[in-house]
XYZ file of C-alpha atoms in Angstrom:
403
model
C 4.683 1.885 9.537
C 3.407 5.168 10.556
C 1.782 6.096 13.727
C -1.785 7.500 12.030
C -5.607 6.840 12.012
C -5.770 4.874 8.943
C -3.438 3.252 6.406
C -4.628 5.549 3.361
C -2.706 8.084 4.933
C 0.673 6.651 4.363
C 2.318 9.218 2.172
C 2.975 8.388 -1.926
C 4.573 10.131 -3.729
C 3.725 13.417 -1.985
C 0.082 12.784 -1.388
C -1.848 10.611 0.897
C -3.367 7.159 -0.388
C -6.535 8.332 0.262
C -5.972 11.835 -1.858
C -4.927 9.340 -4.915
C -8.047 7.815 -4.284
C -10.510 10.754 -4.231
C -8.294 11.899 -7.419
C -9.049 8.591 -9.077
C -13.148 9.340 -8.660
C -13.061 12.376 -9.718
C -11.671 11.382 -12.796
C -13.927 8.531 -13.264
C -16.572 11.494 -13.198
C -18.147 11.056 -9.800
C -17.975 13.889 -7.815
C -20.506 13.041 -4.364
C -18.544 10.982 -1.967
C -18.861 9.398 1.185
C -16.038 8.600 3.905
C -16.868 6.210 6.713
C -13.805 7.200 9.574
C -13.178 6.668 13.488
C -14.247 9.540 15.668
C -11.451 12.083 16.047
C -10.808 10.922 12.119
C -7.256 13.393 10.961
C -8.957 12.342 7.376
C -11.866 14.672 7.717
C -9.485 17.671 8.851
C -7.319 16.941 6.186
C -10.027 16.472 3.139
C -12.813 18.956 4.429
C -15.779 19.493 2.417
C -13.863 18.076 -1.085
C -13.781 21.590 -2.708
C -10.232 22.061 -2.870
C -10.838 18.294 -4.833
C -13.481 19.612 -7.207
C -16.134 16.950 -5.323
C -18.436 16.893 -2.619
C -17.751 14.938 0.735
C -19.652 13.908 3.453
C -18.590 12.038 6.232
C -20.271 9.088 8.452
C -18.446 8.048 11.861
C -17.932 4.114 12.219
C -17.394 4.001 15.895
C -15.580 0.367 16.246
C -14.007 -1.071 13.229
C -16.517 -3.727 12.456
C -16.945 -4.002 8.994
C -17.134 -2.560 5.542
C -20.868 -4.082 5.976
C -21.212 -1.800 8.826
C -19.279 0.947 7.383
C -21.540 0.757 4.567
C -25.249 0.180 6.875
C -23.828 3.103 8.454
C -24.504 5.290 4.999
C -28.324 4.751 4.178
C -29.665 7.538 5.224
C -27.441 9.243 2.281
C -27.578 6.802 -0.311
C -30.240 7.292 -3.034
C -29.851 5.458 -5.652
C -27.230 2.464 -7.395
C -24.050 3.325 -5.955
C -20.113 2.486 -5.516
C -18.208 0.829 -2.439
C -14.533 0.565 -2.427
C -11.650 0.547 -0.027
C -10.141 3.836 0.592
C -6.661 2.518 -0.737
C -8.366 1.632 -4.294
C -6.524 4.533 -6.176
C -6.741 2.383 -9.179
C -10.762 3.063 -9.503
C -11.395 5.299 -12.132
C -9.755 2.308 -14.661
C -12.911 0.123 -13.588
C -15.440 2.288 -13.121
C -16.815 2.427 -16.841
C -16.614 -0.887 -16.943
C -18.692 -1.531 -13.932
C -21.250 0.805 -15.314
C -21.555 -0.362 -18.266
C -21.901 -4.266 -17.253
C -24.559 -3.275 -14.871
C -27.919 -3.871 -17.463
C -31.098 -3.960 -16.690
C -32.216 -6.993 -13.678
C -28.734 -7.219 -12.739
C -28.781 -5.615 -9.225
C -25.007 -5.422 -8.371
C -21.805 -5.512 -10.203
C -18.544 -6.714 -8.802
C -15.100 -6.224 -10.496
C -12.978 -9.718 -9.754
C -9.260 -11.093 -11.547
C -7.528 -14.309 -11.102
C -6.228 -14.890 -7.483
C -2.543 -13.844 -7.363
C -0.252 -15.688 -4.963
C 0.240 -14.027 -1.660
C -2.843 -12.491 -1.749
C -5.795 -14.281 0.921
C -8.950 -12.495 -0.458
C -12.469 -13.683 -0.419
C -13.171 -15.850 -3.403
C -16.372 -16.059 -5.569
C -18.192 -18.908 -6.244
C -19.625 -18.086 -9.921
C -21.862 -20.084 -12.499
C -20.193 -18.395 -15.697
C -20.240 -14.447 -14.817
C -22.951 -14.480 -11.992
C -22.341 -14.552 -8.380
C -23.801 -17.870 -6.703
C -21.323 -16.993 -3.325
C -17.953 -15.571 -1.516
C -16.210 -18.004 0.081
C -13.979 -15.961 2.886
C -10.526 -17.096 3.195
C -10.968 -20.751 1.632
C -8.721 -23.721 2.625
C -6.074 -24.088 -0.188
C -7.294 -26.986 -2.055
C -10.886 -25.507 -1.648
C -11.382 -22.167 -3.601
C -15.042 -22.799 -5.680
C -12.592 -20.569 -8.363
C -9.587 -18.889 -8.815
C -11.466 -15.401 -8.846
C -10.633 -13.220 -5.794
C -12.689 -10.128 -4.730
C -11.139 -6.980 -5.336
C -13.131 -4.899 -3.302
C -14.788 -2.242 -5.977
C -18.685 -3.133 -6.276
C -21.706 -1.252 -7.642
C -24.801 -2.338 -6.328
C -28.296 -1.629 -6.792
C -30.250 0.638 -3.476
C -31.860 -2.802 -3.067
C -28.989 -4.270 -1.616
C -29.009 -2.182 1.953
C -32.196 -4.200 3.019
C -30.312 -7.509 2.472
C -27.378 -6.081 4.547
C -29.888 -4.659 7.040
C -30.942 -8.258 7.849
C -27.209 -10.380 7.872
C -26.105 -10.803 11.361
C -23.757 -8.459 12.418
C -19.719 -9.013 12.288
C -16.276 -8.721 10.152
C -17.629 -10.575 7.229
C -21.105 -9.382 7.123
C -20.706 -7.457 3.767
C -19.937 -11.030 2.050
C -22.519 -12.813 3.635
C -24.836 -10.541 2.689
C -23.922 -10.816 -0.901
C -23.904 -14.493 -0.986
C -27.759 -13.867 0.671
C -28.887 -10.947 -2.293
C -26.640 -13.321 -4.854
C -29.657 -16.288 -3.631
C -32.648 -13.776 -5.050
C -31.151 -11.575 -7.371
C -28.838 -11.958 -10.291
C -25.269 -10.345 -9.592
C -22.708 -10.495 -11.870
C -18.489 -9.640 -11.621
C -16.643 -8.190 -14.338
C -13.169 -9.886 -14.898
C -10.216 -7.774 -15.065
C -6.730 -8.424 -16.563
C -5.542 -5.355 -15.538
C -3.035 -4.469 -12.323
C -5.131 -3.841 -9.709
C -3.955 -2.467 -6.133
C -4.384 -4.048 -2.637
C -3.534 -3.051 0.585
C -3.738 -5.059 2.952
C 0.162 -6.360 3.867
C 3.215 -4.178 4.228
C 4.847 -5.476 1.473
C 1.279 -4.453 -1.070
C 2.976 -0.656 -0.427
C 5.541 -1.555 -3.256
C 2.954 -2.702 -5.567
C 0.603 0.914 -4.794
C 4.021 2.706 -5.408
C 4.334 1.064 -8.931
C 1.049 2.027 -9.698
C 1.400 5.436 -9.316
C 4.568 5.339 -10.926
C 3.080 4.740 -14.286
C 0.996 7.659 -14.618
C 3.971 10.301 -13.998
C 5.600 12.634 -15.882
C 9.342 14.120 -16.028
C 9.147 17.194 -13.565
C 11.895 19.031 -12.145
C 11.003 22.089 -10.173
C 13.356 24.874 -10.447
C 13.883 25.361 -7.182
C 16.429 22.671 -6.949
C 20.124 22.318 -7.108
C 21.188 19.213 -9.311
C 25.124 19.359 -9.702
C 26.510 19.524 -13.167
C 27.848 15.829 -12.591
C 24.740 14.328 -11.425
C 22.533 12.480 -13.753
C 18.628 12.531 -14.201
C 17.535 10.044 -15.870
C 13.976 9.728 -18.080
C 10.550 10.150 -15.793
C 11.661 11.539 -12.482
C 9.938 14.240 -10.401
C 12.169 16.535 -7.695
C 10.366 18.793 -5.780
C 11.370 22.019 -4.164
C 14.078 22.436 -2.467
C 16.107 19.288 -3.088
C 19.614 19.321 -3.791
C 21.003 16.609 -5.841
C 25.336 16.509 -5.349
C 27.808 15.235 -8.013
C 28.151 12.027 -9.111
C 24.641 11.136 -7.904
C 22.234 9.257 -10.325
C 18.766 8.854 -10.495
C 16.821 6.759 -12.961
C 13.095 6.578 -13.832
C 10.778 5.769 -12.227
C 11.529 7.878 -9.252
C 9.922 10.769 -6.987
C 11.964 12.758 -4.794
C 10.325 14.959 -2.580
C 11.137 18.692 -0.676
C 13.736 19.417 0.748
C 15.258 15.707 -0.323
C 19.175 15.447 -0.268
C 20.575 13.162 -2.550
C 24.071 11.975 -1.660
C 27.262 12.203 -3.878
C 27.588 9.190 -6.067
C 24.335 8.090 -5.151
C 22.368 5.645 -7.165
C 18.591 5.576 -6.946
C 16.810 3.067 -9.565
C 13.861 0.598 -10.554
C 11.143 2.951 -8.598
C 11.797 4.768 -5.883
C 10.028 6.992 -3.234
C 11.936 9.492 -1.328
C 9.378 11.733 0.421
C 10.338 15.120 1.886
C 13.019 15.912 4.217
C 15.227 12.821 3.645
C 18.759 12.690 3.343
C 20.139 9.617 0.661
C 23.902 9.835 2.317
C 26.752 9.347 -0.442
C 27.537 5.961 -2.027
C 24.008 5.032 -1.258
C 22.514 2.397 -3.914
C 18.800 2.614 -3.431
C 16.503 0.007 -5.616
C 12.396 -0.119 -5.873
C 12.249 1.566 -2.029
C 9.612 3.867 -0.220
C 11.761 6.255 1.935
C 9.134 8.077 4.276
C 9.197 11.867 5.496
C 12.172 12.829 7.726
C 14.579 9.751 7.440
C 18.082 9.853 6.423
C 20.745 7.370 5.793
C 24.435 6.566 4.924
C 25.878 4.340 2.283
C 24.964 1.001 1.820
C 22.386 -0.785 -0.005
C 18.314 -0.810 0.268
C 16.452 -2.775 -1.600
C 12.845 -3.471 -2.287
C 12.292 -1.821 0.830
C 9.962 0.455 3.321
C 11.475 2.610 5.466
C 9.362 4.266 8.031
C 9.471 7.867 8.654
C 11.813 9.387 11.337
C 14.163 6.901 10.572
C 17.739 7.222 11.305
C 20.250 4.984 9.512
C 23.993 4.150 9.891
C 26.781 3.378 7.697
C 26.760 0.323 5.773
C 23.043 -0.680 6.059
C 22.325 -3.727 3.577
C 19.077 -5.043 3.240
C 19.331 -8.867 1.736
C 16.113 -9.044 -1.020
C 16.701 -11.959 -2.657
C 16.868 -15.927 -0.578
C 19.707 -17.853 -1.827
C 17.443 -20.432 -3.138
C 15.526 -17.864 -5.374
C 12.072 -18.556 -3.935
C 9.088 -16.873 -3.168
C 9.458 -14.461 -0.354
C 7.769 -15.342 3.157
C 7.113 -13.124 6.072
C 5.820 -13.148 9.187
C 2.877 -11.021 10.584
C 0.865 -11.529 13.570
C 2.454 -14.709 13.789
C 1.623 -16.398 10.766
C 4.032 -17.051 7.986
C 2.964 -16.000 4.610
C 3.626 -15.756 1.238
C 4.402 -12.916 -0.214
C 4.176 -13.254 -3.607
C 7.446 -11.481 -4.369
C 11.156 -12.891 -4.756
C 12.074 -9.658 -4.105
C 11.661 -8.749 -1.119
C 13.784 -6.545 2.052
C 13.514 -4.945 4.673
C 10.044 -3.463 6.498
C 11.289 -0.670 8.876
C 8.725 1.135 11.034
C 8.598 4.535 11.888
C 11.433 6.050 14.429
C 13.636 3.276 14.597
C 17.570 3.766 14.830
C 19.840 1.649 13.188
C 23.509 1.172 13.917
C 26.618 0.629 11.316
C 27.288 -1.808 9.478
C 23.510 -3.604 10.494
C 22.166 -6.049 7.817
C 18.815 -7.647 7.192
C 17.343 -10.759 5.888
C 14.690 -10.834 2.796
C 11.170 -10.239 4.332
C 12.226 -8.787 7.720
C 10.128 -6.756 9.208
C 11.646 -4.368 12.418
C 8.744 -2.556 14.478
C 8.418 1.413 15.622
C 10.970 2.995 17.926
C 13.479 0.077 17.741
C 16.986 0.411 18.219
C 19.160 -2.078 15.997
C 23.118 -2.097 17.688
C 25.794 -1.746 15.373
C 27.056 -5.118 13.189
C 23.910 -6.919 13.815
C 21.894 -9.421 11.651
C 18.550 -8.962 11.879
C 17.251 -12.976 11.035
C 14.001 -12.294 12.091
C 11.111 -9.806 12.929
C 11.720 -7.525 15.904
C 8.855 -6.205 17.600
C 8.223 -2.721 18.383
C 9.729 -0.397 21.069
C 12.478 -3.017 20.948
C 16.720 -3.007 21.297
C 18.002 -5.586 19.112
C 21.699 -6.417 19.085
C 23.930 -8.799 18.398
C 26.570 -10.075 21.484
C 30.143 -9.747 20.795
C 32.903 -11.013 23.189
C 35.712 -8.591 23.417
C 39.218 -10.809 23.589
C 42.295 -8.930 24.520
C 45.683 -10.894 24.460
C 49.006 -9.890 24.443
C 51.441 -11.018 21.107
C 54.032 -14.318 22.209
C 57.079 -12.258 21.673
């Protein structure tokens, strides 16, 4: 949805993914990090050394996206003892971490948090006897999962584990492989969580981050706002500097709007939404469970359980369908392949600098690609690619009236 190096930078609630993340080790106590990027990285740039984060980075350069095993071979040389791995987007870490630690007794060489596989999620899957590891199965058949326990992708493994890695053939899956291998010698063990835990690895998993984060804020309005004496703020909301909020407008917790926001007259904004800076919510806009990147704007309408990219420019009218007549499970298509989404909520998926036209409507799961133009009165049925003009034909009949 954004043209950048790396998902983690997608922007939450004012910060980058990946600055929720380093937030969320800090507080777990660790403070010496590593960050595998691409050469040319903007994550290095924007993180530097970790001071301004109160921890210490250093940075190793993964030349071709091959891996975490990779990513992780790639760190030896500054790894010294039992250590974490986790996926940049795992913001959530810091509610595991003790846990991990403290499950992690003496002969057990690694530690791997797991929960019961939710649907419309296609993680590895662990083959256990009781709590330790025998195997990950990548991407089993449905029908053939050895459990319903998916990998979350938080472990803590023993130094010992690099030589195992060092000696798995190298490729995509080379991190599970080798724990399957070190799982064969070794006694490795997962810890079972109940809790939400965050994934990012479809669109659609943005909504779920958001909701995360929304659970850990606090009411804050900055007084360098304008909220008209007829608007209404309702219960946890943050509003940042500089955004004007005009009469009859109401907002309702959870929800973050960000600088220089405008929020439309009689506006409504509920159920957890994300307007980050320099939007404009036009007047009579309902807005429900949406991300709203940097630097879109939009008329009246509806937009529900949505993304909206940034640089986004919306007409009049937009309605985003989120719910199949039916009332079942949400499907999508990416790359192709029709999933599951796991939701029965579900809109639209708008990428960054697209134009949309009045009166434009969208089916539940759609997703419209970067710099696309969608022509007034259309219905979007199905995903439109990017750098694409979409519209629907209309034939233009001119008669005269029988007198």
């Amino acid at each position: 949805f954004n043209n950048i190096s790396h998902k983690t930078m997608v922007t939450l609630l004012g910060k980058p993914i990946i600055i929720h993340t380093i937030e969320s080790i800090k507080r777990s106590g660790i403070i010496d990090i590593i960050v595998v990027t691409s050469p040319n990285d903007e994550i290095k740039s924007m993180l530097g050394d970790g001071e301004k984060f109160e921890v210490s980075i250093k940075y190793v350069i993964q030349e071709k996206p091959e891996g975490m095993g990779d990513a992780l071979l790639l760190c030896k040389d500054h790894i010294e003892s039992d250590f974490f791995l986790l996926h940049a987007s795992h913001l959530d870490f810091d509610s595991f971490a003790k846990d991990l630690l403290k499950a992690k007794q003496k002969g057990v060489k690694a530690v791997l948090l797991t929960r019961k596989k939710r649907l419309g999620q296609n993680q590895g899957i662990f083959k256990l006897s009781g709590k330790r590891i025998v195997g990950i199965v990548e991407k089993p058949k449905k029908g053939e999962e050895p459990s319903n326990m998916q990998v979350v992708g938080i472990y803590f493994f023993n130094k010992d584990f690099l030589s195992t890695l060092r000696k798995t053939p190298k490729g995509h899956y080379s991190l599970e492989k080798a724990i399957s291998n070190f799982a064969k010698v070794n006694r490795l063990e997962v810890v079972q969580t109940k809790k939400d835990t965050v994934s990012l690895k479809y669109p659609w998993d943005l909504l779920n981050v958001k909701d995360y984060l929304f659970k850990h804020i606090k009411r804050r309005i900055s007084p360098n706002t304008h909220i008209a004496k007829s608007a209404e703020i309702i219960g946890r909301v943050v509003i940042e500097d500089g955004a004007r909020v005009m009469e009859g407008a109401r907002v309702r917790e959870p929800c973050f709007i960000g600088k220089n926001v405008i929020i439309g007259n009689n506006s409504l904004l509920r159920n957890g939404v994300d307007v980050e800076d320099n939007c404009v919510i036009g007047g009579y806009m309902e807005m429900k469970n949406t991300i709203f990147m940097r630097n879109s704007t939009t008329h009246s309408g509806f937009i529900g359980d949505s993304i909206i990219g940034a640089n986004c420019k919306i007409a009049a009218q937009f309605c985003t369908g989120n719910l199949r007549l039916d009332r079942t499970i949400i499907k999508s298509v990416i790359r192709d392949e029709e999933l599951e989404t796991g939701r029965k909520y579900l809109g639209a998926m708008v990428g960054e600098n697209t134009n949309i036209g009045i009166k434009v409507s969208t089916m539940p799961g759609v997703v419209i690609g970067c710099n696309s133009t969608i022509g007034p009165s259309t219905v979007v049925m199905k995903n439109v690619s990017d750098n694409t003009r979409y519209y629907t034909k209309f034939a233009e009949i001119v008669s005269k009236n029988e007198k």
